[in-house]
Amino acid sequence: MLDRLTDATILALRCPGSAWPRGLLGGPPIPDAWMGLVETPDGRRRFVPAGEDPRPARDDVLLLVRNRAITVPLELHDAPAACDHGVEARVELLVRPERQETALAALRQNLLTQPELRLDEFAAAVCGPGGAVAALRAYVRSRPAADLVGTDPEPELLAHLQARLGPWLYSAGLTLERVATAAFSSPALEAQRKLQLSTREAAARLEAREAVEQAALTAARRRVEGLSAILDKLRSAAGSDDRAGWQALLPALTPAERGRLLESLWRITPDRHVAAAILAVAGDECLWLDPCDPLRVQRRVQLPTTLGPPRSVCFALDTAGSGSSPAGLVLVGAQSGVLVLDADDGELLAEYPVPGTRELRFGFNRVALSGSRLIATHSELGCWTWTRDRPDSPDALLVPEGGTPRTVRAATFSDDGHMLFAVDSAIRVHAPDGALARTLEISRGGVHDLAVSGEQVYAATADGLLLADRWTAPQVWQVLHRRADPIESLALRRWDDLVELVIPAGEDGVLGVYGDVGIVAQLVATPVRIRRAWACDDLVVGLSEVRDRLVVLNANLPDSVPRQAPTTRLTRHSIQDVCIALRRAANPADAAGESPS
């Protein structure tokens, strides 16, 4: 008998008086965790607390009940609240048998239908039809889900359950001591709150964007108003000279007026070539992005992997092709060769491999096209050229030996077909037949990028210098601009007789450097640091320092606000390289820019 009292799953048990152990001096006392009730055959009752010998007669009935509070768990799933949102509830009640003769007798009569009452049977009785679960469901139904989820319901819930369960508890000799825990949740309410929050955030973003756009429009109007006066001043200076260039007219302006004019010059001059798409290489794909909405993908092309992963992308007009309007070509520098694609549909036109390549870490970082000749640079493989119709017959202009040179970059052509590329801190110039014409030493840090205009070559260096010299007859390098950080890219635009050099400027966004007149203007102000930049007549594109987004400013959009394009939404990879695909403007100017006269 006493062994049964050590079973933790038993709440109550009854036995005949003869089953209780007896000795010469009496029986054992009731254990501390129990209490007892002795009922005689004639109906008399006697309560026995813990620590006393019940001394039942052989014909008596002994009832033993645990004298502690019992935990009863309650659960509800998708129970409707007053607002009709489904609610999940997890509640624990503490129910205690009362320490009275009548209460224990009631427990025996109503719950102890078998010799033993186990805890799970007791919990099922408390939660049965019309019991605690129904009372909890009624409580949930009487209140909005927001009140249940957002407040401490235990005192109010206890009062509700005591009122609803009071008669039954009394009849079973029990008392509801307290609500131990009560946790309510509502997935429907949470979804509604998230929707409301996202709606508020979207409205706030829209409001902020409208404010920014309004500020930009106001600034644009002020800029136009200021430019109108400046242009009137230039027209007055030009007089009847229709051939006056920008360099001849700029001295008529104050330094501040020159700066305001030059930062907006690309917006007000006629276009010759405009952006058809922004091309971006990421992972093993090449993306065509809309220059008016850079988050809209116009085309997505899976690149072949026969030459390894892509490293760079460039655009070129096929001037050697037939027809009055040159076709656009996409030149992709891969790990061990070059891919040429049709810019209109992304079709692969040809592959230009380098023979006998070993295991490589890098890829071709720049590809250029002039007429029927391709040139490409690779810091491990050197500089190679191909004839367009002979992909399998490359010629090497330079092959590194013993790790020297360390970097080979920025292949480009001059107008007359000379080939220029950077080798560490020098620039090599090769004649159209491939012979080395000369080497231009800089000795001021490695060269990151080159641009050529006529006889001038411009170099951007790892030391943060923007330099200029004549590649046909080298003299002394002229420092056009100096920065603390490396200048990783260089784009050239020409406005009549004025050369604009577009460079990335970190936290300063994108700058335009006008070396001929000694002016530097901010073309694009950006909220992120800019690592590389590209430009054409009507578009400026910046790549963020961590290569996760583009910042695009399109002169054809009315708001004149830079648009950010987080490219992680479009591809799972960081951007390797970017370029701008061009098309002829609807009414192309005779030159890349004209004077206002």
XYZ file of C-alpha atoms in Angstrom:
597
model
C 0.000 0.000 0.000
C 2.720 2.475 0.989
C 4.605 1.700 -2.255
C 1.650 2.996 -4.281
C 1.979 6.360 -2.551
C 5.423 6.810 -4.153
C 3.934 6.697 -7.668
C 4.147 10.305 -8.887
C 1.317 9.794 -11.406
C -1.326 8.980 -8.752
C -3.403 11.839 -7.367
C -5.850 9.904 -5.181
C -6.634 6.329 -4.220
C -9.042 4.451 -1.985
C -8.683 1.141 -0.208
C -10.395 -0.877 2.551
C -9.199 -0.235 6.076
C -7.765 -3.752 6.198
C -5.220 -2.787 3.480
C -3.514 -0.184 5.694
C -0.449 -1.675 7.414
C -0.758 -2.428 11.117
C 1.733 -3.261 13.866
C 1.653 -4.036 17.541
C 1.894 -0.358 18.428
C -0.229 0.950 15.540
C 0.170 1.751 11.841
C 2.448 4.123 9.946
C 1.518 7.818 9.615
C 0.240 9.319 6.362
C 3.224 10.650 4.320
C 3.833 14.421 4.195
C 2.562 14.852 0.623
C -0.793 13.211 1.357
C -3.920 13.643 3.437
C -6.615 11.122 4.253
C -10.307 10.580 4.888
C -11.692 7.614 6.839
C -15.329 6.676 6.174
C -17.128 4.177 8.365
C -19.875 1.829 7.128
C -22.508 3.946 8.907
C -21.423 7.108 6.985
C -19.328 8.850 9.587
C -16.167 10.631 8.281
C -12.880 11.588 9.855
C -10.199 13.835 8.232
C -6.614 12.678 8.785
C -3.790 15.161 8.084
C -0.276 14.201 7.023
C 1.859 12.764 9.800
C -0.967 10.987 11.655
C -1.961 7.332 11.718
C -5.439 7.022 10.123
C -6.179 3.893 12.271
C -8.984 2.681 9.982
C -11.127 -0.252 11.091
C -11.085 -3.262 8.846
C -14.525 -2.413 7.435
C -13.746 1.309 6.934
C -12.819 2.925 3.599
C -9.592 4.902 3.525
C -9.243 7.721 0.950
C -5.777 9.190 0.340
C -5.353 12.417 -1.691
C -2.275 14.516 -2.461
C -2.273 17.730 -0.462
C -0.581 19.982 -3.067
C -1.753 22.025 -6.037
C -1.969 20.082 -9.297
C -0.919 21.642 -12.644
C -3.597 21.356 -15.332
C -2.471 22.400 -18.852
C -4.963 23.939 -21.291
C -4.442 24.551 -25.013
C -6.534 26.263 -27.682
C -5.787 26.396 -31.390
C -7.292 28.974 -33.731
C -9.967 29.955 -31.228
C -11.944 32.976 -32.501
C -11.554 36.198 -30.520
C -14.076 39.034 -30.399
C -12.416 40.521 -33.497
C -12.658 37.125 -35.274
C -8.879 36.700 -35.385
C -7.788 33.172 -34.517
C -5.949 32.890 -31.192
C -3.503 30.282 -29.901
C -3.597 29.854 -26.094
C -1.383 27.940 -23.693
C -2.486 28.145 -20.049
C -1.528 26.284 -16.887
C -3.929 26.199 -13.915
C -3.093 25.241 -10.344
C -6.005 23.236 -8.889
C -5.841 22.062 -5.260
C -8.007 19.487 -3.422
C -9.512 21.168 -0.343
C -8.441 20.051 3.144
C -11.949 19.332 4.448
C -13.976 16.203 5.129
C -16.866 17.246 2.875
C -14.517 18.278 0.054
C -12.629 14.985 0.076
C -15.925 13.100 0.191
C -17.119 15.088 -2.838
C -13.883 14.301 -4.698
C -14.353 10.598 -3.982
C -17.963 10.641 -5.094
C -17.502 12.633 -8.329
C -13.979 11.843 -9.540
C -12.765 8.639 -7.908
C -14.851 6.134 -9.823
C -11.944 3.645 -9.788
C -9.602 2.657 -6.947
C -7.034 5.137 -8.331
C -7.236 8.598 -9.884
C -4.198 9.470 -11.966
C -3.027 12.974 -12.900
C -3.901 12.664 -16.597
C -7.397 11.444 -15.708
C -7.769 14.361 -13.309
C -6.687 16.861 -15.996
C -9.116 15.307 -18.475
C -11.930 15.674 -15.940
C -11.096 19.361 -15.339
C -10.926 20.030 -19.101
C -13.934 17.905 -20.013
C -17.174 19.092 -21.666
C -18.274 22.349 -20.153
C -15.046 22.503 -18.139
C -11.883 24.583 -18.221
C -11.304 24.429 -22.008
C -14.817 25.661 -22.737
C -14.398 28.413 -20.137
C -11.083 29.458 -21.698
C -12.645 29.482 -25.177
C -15.458 31.716 -23.890
C -12.881 34.051 -22.342
C -11.027 34.341 -25.662
C -14.279 34.923 -27.541
C -15.217 37.804 -25.250
C -12.066 39.852 -25.913
C -10.209 41.271 -28.926
C -7.045 39.453 -29.893
C -4.997 42.622 -29.359
C -6.051 42.731 -25.684
C -5.162 39.084 -25.166
C -1.772 39.303 -26.865
C -0.673 42.666 -25.566
C -1.619 42.543 -21.858
C -1.150 40.394 -18.745
C -4.454 38.484 -18.615
C -3.807 36.288 -15.564
C -5.831 38.186 -12.882
C -8.788 38.716 -15.205
C -8.575 35.168 -16.549
C -8.495 33.742 -12.999
C -11.660 35.624 -12.048
C -13.374 34.439 -15.244
C -12.444 30.794 -14.721
C -13.413 30.844 -11.044
C -16.828 32.212 -11.979
C -17.373 29.705 -14.800
C -15.934 26.647 -13.030
C -17.006 27.458 -9.459
C -20.028 25.098 -9.234
C -18.164 22.176 -10.751
C -15.078 22.742 -8.616
C -17.242 22.887 -5.470
C -18.976 19.662 -6.401
C -15.601 17.949 -6.880
C -14.057 19.273 -3.658
C -11.523 21.408 -5.533
C -10.405 25.027 -5.578
C -8.768 26.957 -8.431
C -5.746 28.417 -6.685
C -4.270 30.556 -9.493
C -3.323 30.798 -13.159
C 0.328 29.731 -13.271
C 1.022 30.802 -16.854
C -1.044 32.241 -19.668
C 0.379 32.830 -23.159
C -1.752 34.047 -26.042
C -0.697 34.555 -29.646
C -2.522 35.329 -32.855
C -0.829 34.634 -36.205
C -3.662 36.451 -37.982
C -3.219 39.521 -35.781
C 0.556 39.399 -36.265
C 0.097 39.195 -40.031
C -2.290 42.146 -39.899
C 0.192 44.149 -37.818
C 3.026 43.341 -40.211
C 0.855 44.407 -43.128
C -0.055 47.640 -41.370
C 3.603 48.248 -40.492
C 4.771 47.584 -44.036
C 1.991 49.836 -45.331
C 3.076 52.621 -42.978
C 6.720 52.125 -43.943
C 5.825 52.144 -47.634
C 3.796 55.308 -47.124
C 6.705 56.859 -45.229
C 9.130 55.865 -47.994
C 6.773 57.256 -50.596
C 6.414 60.463 -48.619
C 10.176 60.694 -48.190
C 10.719 59.993 -51.868
C 8.183 62.631 -52.808
C 9.973 65.060 -50.510
C 13.324 64.189 -52.084
C 11.885 64.455 -55.578
C 10.278 67.769 -54.749
C 13.563 69.018 -53.338
C 15.344 67.753 -56.444
C 12.815 69.459 -58.708
C 13.219 72.668 -56.746
C 16.982 72.364 -57.027
C 16.661 71.579 -60.734
C 14.486 74.658 -61.284
C 17.003 76.786 -59.425
C 19.798 75.222 -61.434
C 17.978 75.906 -64.692
C 17.234 79.459 -63.625
C 20.890 79.927 -62.727
C 22.010 78.280 -65.968
C 19.742 80.520 -68.011
C 21.611 83.568 -66.771
C 24.945 81.824 -67.350
C 23.985 80.797 -70.891
C 22.821 84.323 -71.654
C 26.217 85.512 -70.504
C 27.932 82.981 -72.777
C 25.820 83.975 -75.774
C 26.756 87.567 -75.171
C 30.429 86.586 -75.032
C 30.143 84.502 -78.216
C 28.485 87.305 -80.161
C 28.239 86.358 -83.820
C 30.959 83.673 -83.643
C 29.039 80.434 -84.225
C 32.243 78.397 -83.970
C 33.247 79.534 -80.497
C 34.124 76.566 -78.294
C 33.647 76.046 -74.603
C 37.251 76.841 -73.747
C 36.981 80.200 -75.488
C 33.718 81.053 -73.738
C 34.383 79.903 -70.173
C 36.712 82.827 -69.277
C 33.645 85.085 -69.533
C 32.255 83.408 -66.399
C 33.276 83.649 -62.781
C 34.854 80.511 -61.228
C 31.590 79.739 -59.390
C 29.589 80.112 -62.618
C 31.996 77.810 -64.449
C 31.534 75.158 -61.772
C 27.723 75.372 -61.945
C 27.818 75.195 -65.733
C 30.178 72.238 -65.949
C 28.337 70.096 -63.387
C 25.221 70.376 -65.590
C 26.909 70.544 -68.986
C 26.061 66.931 -69.811
C 22.369 67.638 -69.206
C 22.110 70.613 -71.561
C 24.330 69.641 -74.508
C 22.998 67.656 -77.488
C 23.580 63.905 -77.320
C 25.373 61.835 -79.921
C 25.148 58.394 -78.309
C 22.724 57.604 -75.475
C 22.321 54.637 -73.158
C 20.397 51.660 -74.492
C 21.100 49.475 -71.448
C 23.351 49.091 -68.441
C 25.309 45.851 -68.782
C 26.398 44.110 -65.586
C 28.348 40.872 -65.135
C 27.601 38.959 -61.922
C 28.211 35.293 -61.257
C 27.978 33.559 -64.632
C 25.324 35.912 -66.020
C 25.257 39.114 -68.015
C 22.304 41.385 -67.238
C 20.809 44.093 -69.433
C 19.298 46.712 -67.078
C 16.923 49.497 -68.037
C 18.809 52.837 -67.776
C 15.561 54.556 -66.715
C 14.701 51.888 -64.126
C 17.870 49.950 -63.226
C 15.951 47.384 -61.157
C 14.133 46.246 -64.306
C 16.008 43.492 -66.127
C 15.606 43.813 -69.886
C 17.525 40.628 -70.606
C 19.391 37.963 -68.644
C 21.962 35.843 -70.500
C 23.659 32.757 -69.079
C 27.264 32.924 -70.228
C 29.104 29.786 -71.396
C 31.733 28.446 -69.017
C 34.136 27.025 -71.606
C 36.563 29.917 -70.972
C 35.941 30.077 -67.234
C 33.916 32.545 -65.186
C 33.449 36.110 -66.488
C 35.528 38.954 -65.079
C 34.720 42.073 -67.133
C 32.273 43.488 -69.661
C 32.738 46.194 -72.298
C 30.640 47.576 -75.136
C 31.816 48.367 -78.653
C 30.268 49.452 -81.937
C 31.065 47.102 -84.806
C 32.408 49.724 -87.208
C 33.897 46.992 -89.379
C 30.469 45.524 -90.080
C 28.182 46.319 -92.978
C 25.361 48.844 -92.837
C 25.094 52.530 -92.055
C 24.282 51.917 -88.392
C 27.015 49.921 -86.593
C 25.821 46.950 -84.590
C 26.488 46.841 -80.872
C 28.764 44.159 -79.456
C 29.189 43.009 -75.866
C 32.780 42.011 -75.061
C 33.063 39.764 -72.009
C 36.474 39.083 -70.510
C 36.505 35.552 -69.103
C 39.170 33.665 -67.170
C 41.034 32.319 -70.204
C 39.582 34.172 -73.173
C 37.041 36.599 -74.556
C 33.353 36.172 -75.447
C 31.633 38.372 -78.029
C 27.835 38.692 -77.843
C 25.252 40.532 -79.895
C 24.116 43.531 -77.837
C 20.595 43.374 -79.285
C 19.674 39.819 -78.288
C 22.593 38.455 -76.220
C 23.438 35.757 -78.788
C 26.974 34.389 -78.515
C 28.809 35.332 -81.718
C 32.321 34.026 -81.040
C 34.798 32.814 -78.431
C 38.428 33.952 -78.448
C 40.545 31.631 -76.264
C 44.167 31.927 -75.179
C 45.948 28.607 -75.842
C 47.711 26.571 -73.194
C 46.389 28.448 -70.182
C 47.250 27.118 -66.743
C 45.196 27.349 -63.574
C 44.307 31.030 -63.204
C 43.105 33.227 -60.360
C 41.969 36.189 -62.423
C 40.389 36.934 -65.783
C 40.619 39.379 -68.671
C 39.959 42.748 -67.042
C 39.423 44.831 -70.201
C 38.520 44.104 -73.815
C 38.500 46.689 -76.606
C 37.598 46.575 -80.296
C 38.796 48.717 -83.178
C 37.774 47.763 -86.679
C 38.488 44.055 -86.999
C 40.971 43.825 -84.124
C 40.341 42.794 -80.530
C 42.710 43.519 -77.662
C 42.402 42.238 -74.093
C 44.484 42.516 -70.915
C 44.976 39.957 -68.138
C 47.319 40.371 -65.157
C 48.424 36.714 -65.362
C 48.311 36.100 -69.128
C 49.416 39.548 -70.317
C 48.040 41.381 -73.364
C 46.605 39.498 -76.345
C 45.069 40.479 -79.688
C 42.858 38.655 -82.164
C 41.559 39.326 -85.631
C 37.764 39.202 -85.560
C 37.484 36.440 -88.164
C 40.298 34.305 -86.645
C 39.317 33.463 -83.033
C 41.819 30.597 -82.798
C 44.901 32.621 -83.820
C 45.740 35.037 -81.015
C 48.900 37.127 -80.863
C 50.608 38.062 -77.617
C 51.816 41.635 -77.223
C 53.132 40.891 -73.727
C 53.375 37.726 -71.633
C 54.442 38.097 -67.964
C 57.484 36.100 -66.886
C 58.354 35.254 -63.304
C 55.471 37.328 -61.958
C 56.619 40.478 -63.787
C 54.766 42.648 -64.505
C 52.317 42.153 -61.637
C 49.389 43.937 -63.289
C 48.381 44.274 -66.932
C 45.246 46.377 -67.353
C 43.089 48.813 -69.284
C 43.523 47.840 -72.944
C 42.316 50.568 -75.312
C 42.783 51.936 -78.830
C 43.703 55.355 -80.130
C 41.784 56.872 -83.026
C 44.443 55.724 -85.519
C 44.540 52.128 -84.244
C 47.489 52.255 -81.848
C 47.052 49.920 -78.878
C 47.676 51.179 -75.346
C 47.586 49.269 -72.070
C 48.896 49.677 -68.530
C 51.741 47.555 -67.146
C 52.258 48.148 -63.417
C 53.140 51.880 -63.270
C 53.813 52.330 -66.991
C 51.862 52.515 -70.244
C 52.895 50.572 -73.334
C 52.029 51.878 -76.786
C 51.978 49.413 -79.691
C 51.617 50.286 -83.342
C 48.673 48.864 -85.324
C 50.960 46.067 -86.557
C 51.742 45.070 -82.951
C 55.258 46.485 -82.706
C 56.148 48.259 -79.477
C 56.266 51.984 -80.241
C 57.160 53.380 -76.826
C 56.686 53.001 -73.082
C 55.408 55.859 -70.937
C 56.767 55.588 -67.407
C 54.728 57.049 -64.555
C 56.464 55.628 -61.463
C 53.705 56.966 -59.225
C 51.759 53.840 -58.278
C 50.080 51.226 -60.418
C 47.811 52.354 -63.248
C 44.181 51.290 -62.815
C 42.608 52.708 -65.971
C 43.327 54.614 -69.189
C 41.439 56.845 -71.602
C 42.647 58.234 -74.912
C 41.481 61.356 -76.751
C 43.446 62.341 -79.824
C 47.109 62.517 -78.850
C 46.325 62.748 -75.136
C 46.341 59.784 -72.784
C 44.796 60.003 -69.325
C 45.700 57.634 -66.485
C 44.029 56.877 -63.129
C 46.421 55.445 -60.553
C 46.448 53.486 -57.315
C 47.968 56.546 -55.624
C 44.803 58.553 -56.312
C 46.257 60.595 -59.183
C 44.558 61.553 -62.428
C 47.337 62.238 -64.942
C 47.605 63.455 -68.535
C 50.344 63.419 -71.188
C 50.810 63.070 -74.941
C 51.209 59.433 -75.873
C 52.641 60.368 -79.283
C 55.436 62.513 -77.811
C 55.671 62.027 -74.041
C 56.735 65.019 -72.002
C 55.912 65.462 -68.299
C 52.848 63.951 -66.678
C 50.375 66.667 -65.691
C 48.440 66.069 -62.456
C 44.796 66.952 -63.170
C 43.352 65.764 -59.868
C 44.561 64.177 -56.658
C 42.672 62.016 -54.157
C 43.583 60.109 -50.996
C 42.140 56.819 -52.298
C 42.894 54.873 -55.487
C 41.001 55.927 -58.611
C 39.844 52.591 -60.025
C 38.073 53.689 -63.213
C 38.125 56.471 -65.774
C 35.503 57.439 -68.365
C 35.943 60.167 -70.975
C 33.250 62.389 -72.460
C 33.906 65.173 -74.940
C 31.813 68.308 -75.233
C 33.041 70.036 -78.404
C 36.579 71.177 -77.450
C 36.175 70.363 -73.749
C 37.260 66.975 -72.351
C 35.451 65.714 -69.259
C 37.028 62.900 -67.236
C 34.497 61.015 -65.094
C 35.974 59.346 -62.011
C 34.634 57.638 -58.849
C 35.198 59.659 -55.698
C 34.174 57.517 -52.720
C 31.936 59.510 -50.378
C 31.958 62.402 -52.872
C 30.034 60.325 -55.413
C 31.065 60.822 -59.042
C 33.215 63.737 -60.194
C 33.861 65.385 -63.543
C 37.411 66.664 -63.998
C 37.985 69.321 -66.670
C 41.757 69.477 -66.886
C 41.800 71.982 -69.751
C 40.179 74.636 -67.558
C 41.257 73.421 -64.109
C 37.773 72.710 -62.722
C 36.407 69.712 -60.799
C 32.599 69.398 -60.537
C 30.420 66.905 -58.689
C 28.267 65.136 -61.269
C 26.402 62.804 -58.883
C 26.011 63.044 -55.108
C 25.435 59.586 -53.631
C 24.515 58.180 -50.184
C 27.069 55.358 -50.574
C 30.771 55.335 -51.371
C 31.424 54.920 -55.091
C 34.206 52.591 -56.223
C 33.895 52.723 -60.026
C 31.991 54.937 -62.460
C 30.885 54.908 -66.111
C 29.295 57.599 -68.256
C 27.859 58.337 -71.682
C 26.162 61.444 -73.084
C 22.970 61.036 -71.043
C 23.856 58.650 -68.199
C 26.205 58.352 -65.222
C 26.516 55.017 -63.370
C 28.363 54.403 -60.105
C 29.187 51.078 -58.436
C 29.169 50.995 -54.630
C 32.341 50.183 -52.734
C 31.092 46.723 -51.718
C 29.756 46.002 -55.240
C 26.197 45.420 -54.011
C 24.358 48.280 -55.746
C 24.393 50.704 -58.639
C 23.669 54.416 -58.412
C 22.250 55.716 -61.695
C 21.566 59.295 -62.809
C 19.729 59.638 -66.124
C 19.565 63.081 -67.736
C 16.342 62.137 -69.551
C 14.299 61.682 -66.365
C 12.470 64.760 -65.096
C 13.376 64.423 -61.423
C 17.188 64.417 -61.893
C 17.493 62.244 -58.771
C 20.084 59.423 -58.613
C 18.367 56.038 -58.423
C 19.802 53.257 -56.300
C 19.563 49.705 -57.594
C 20.421 47.053 -54.960
C 21.572 44.340 -57.337
C 21.242 41.659 -54.652
C 17.558 41.672 -55.603
C 18.526 40.696 -59.135
C 21.391 38.264 -58.576
C 22.916 36.368 -55.670
C 26.409 37.516 -56.640
C 28.317 40.752 -56.296
C 28.873 42.743 -59.464
C 32.137 41.975 -61.261
C 31.966 44.736 -63.853
C 29.614 47.175 -65.570
C 29.478 49.056 -68.852
C 26.920 51.078 -70.820
C 25.476 49.817 -74.105
C 24.965 52.709 -76.531
C 22.675 53.630 -79.386
C 22.602 56.648 -81.608
C 20.535 59.553 -80.299
C 17.312 60.361 -82.139
C 18.770 63.664 -83.336
C 22.511 63.203 -82.949
C 24.633 66.297 -82.766
C 27.418 66.753 -85.232
C 29.813 66.606 -82.303
C 29.664 65.210 -78.816
C 28.725 68.655 -77.540
C 28.112 72.165 -78.840
C 28.628 75.641 -77.550
C 25.516 77.562 -76.527
C 25.948 80.065 -79.292
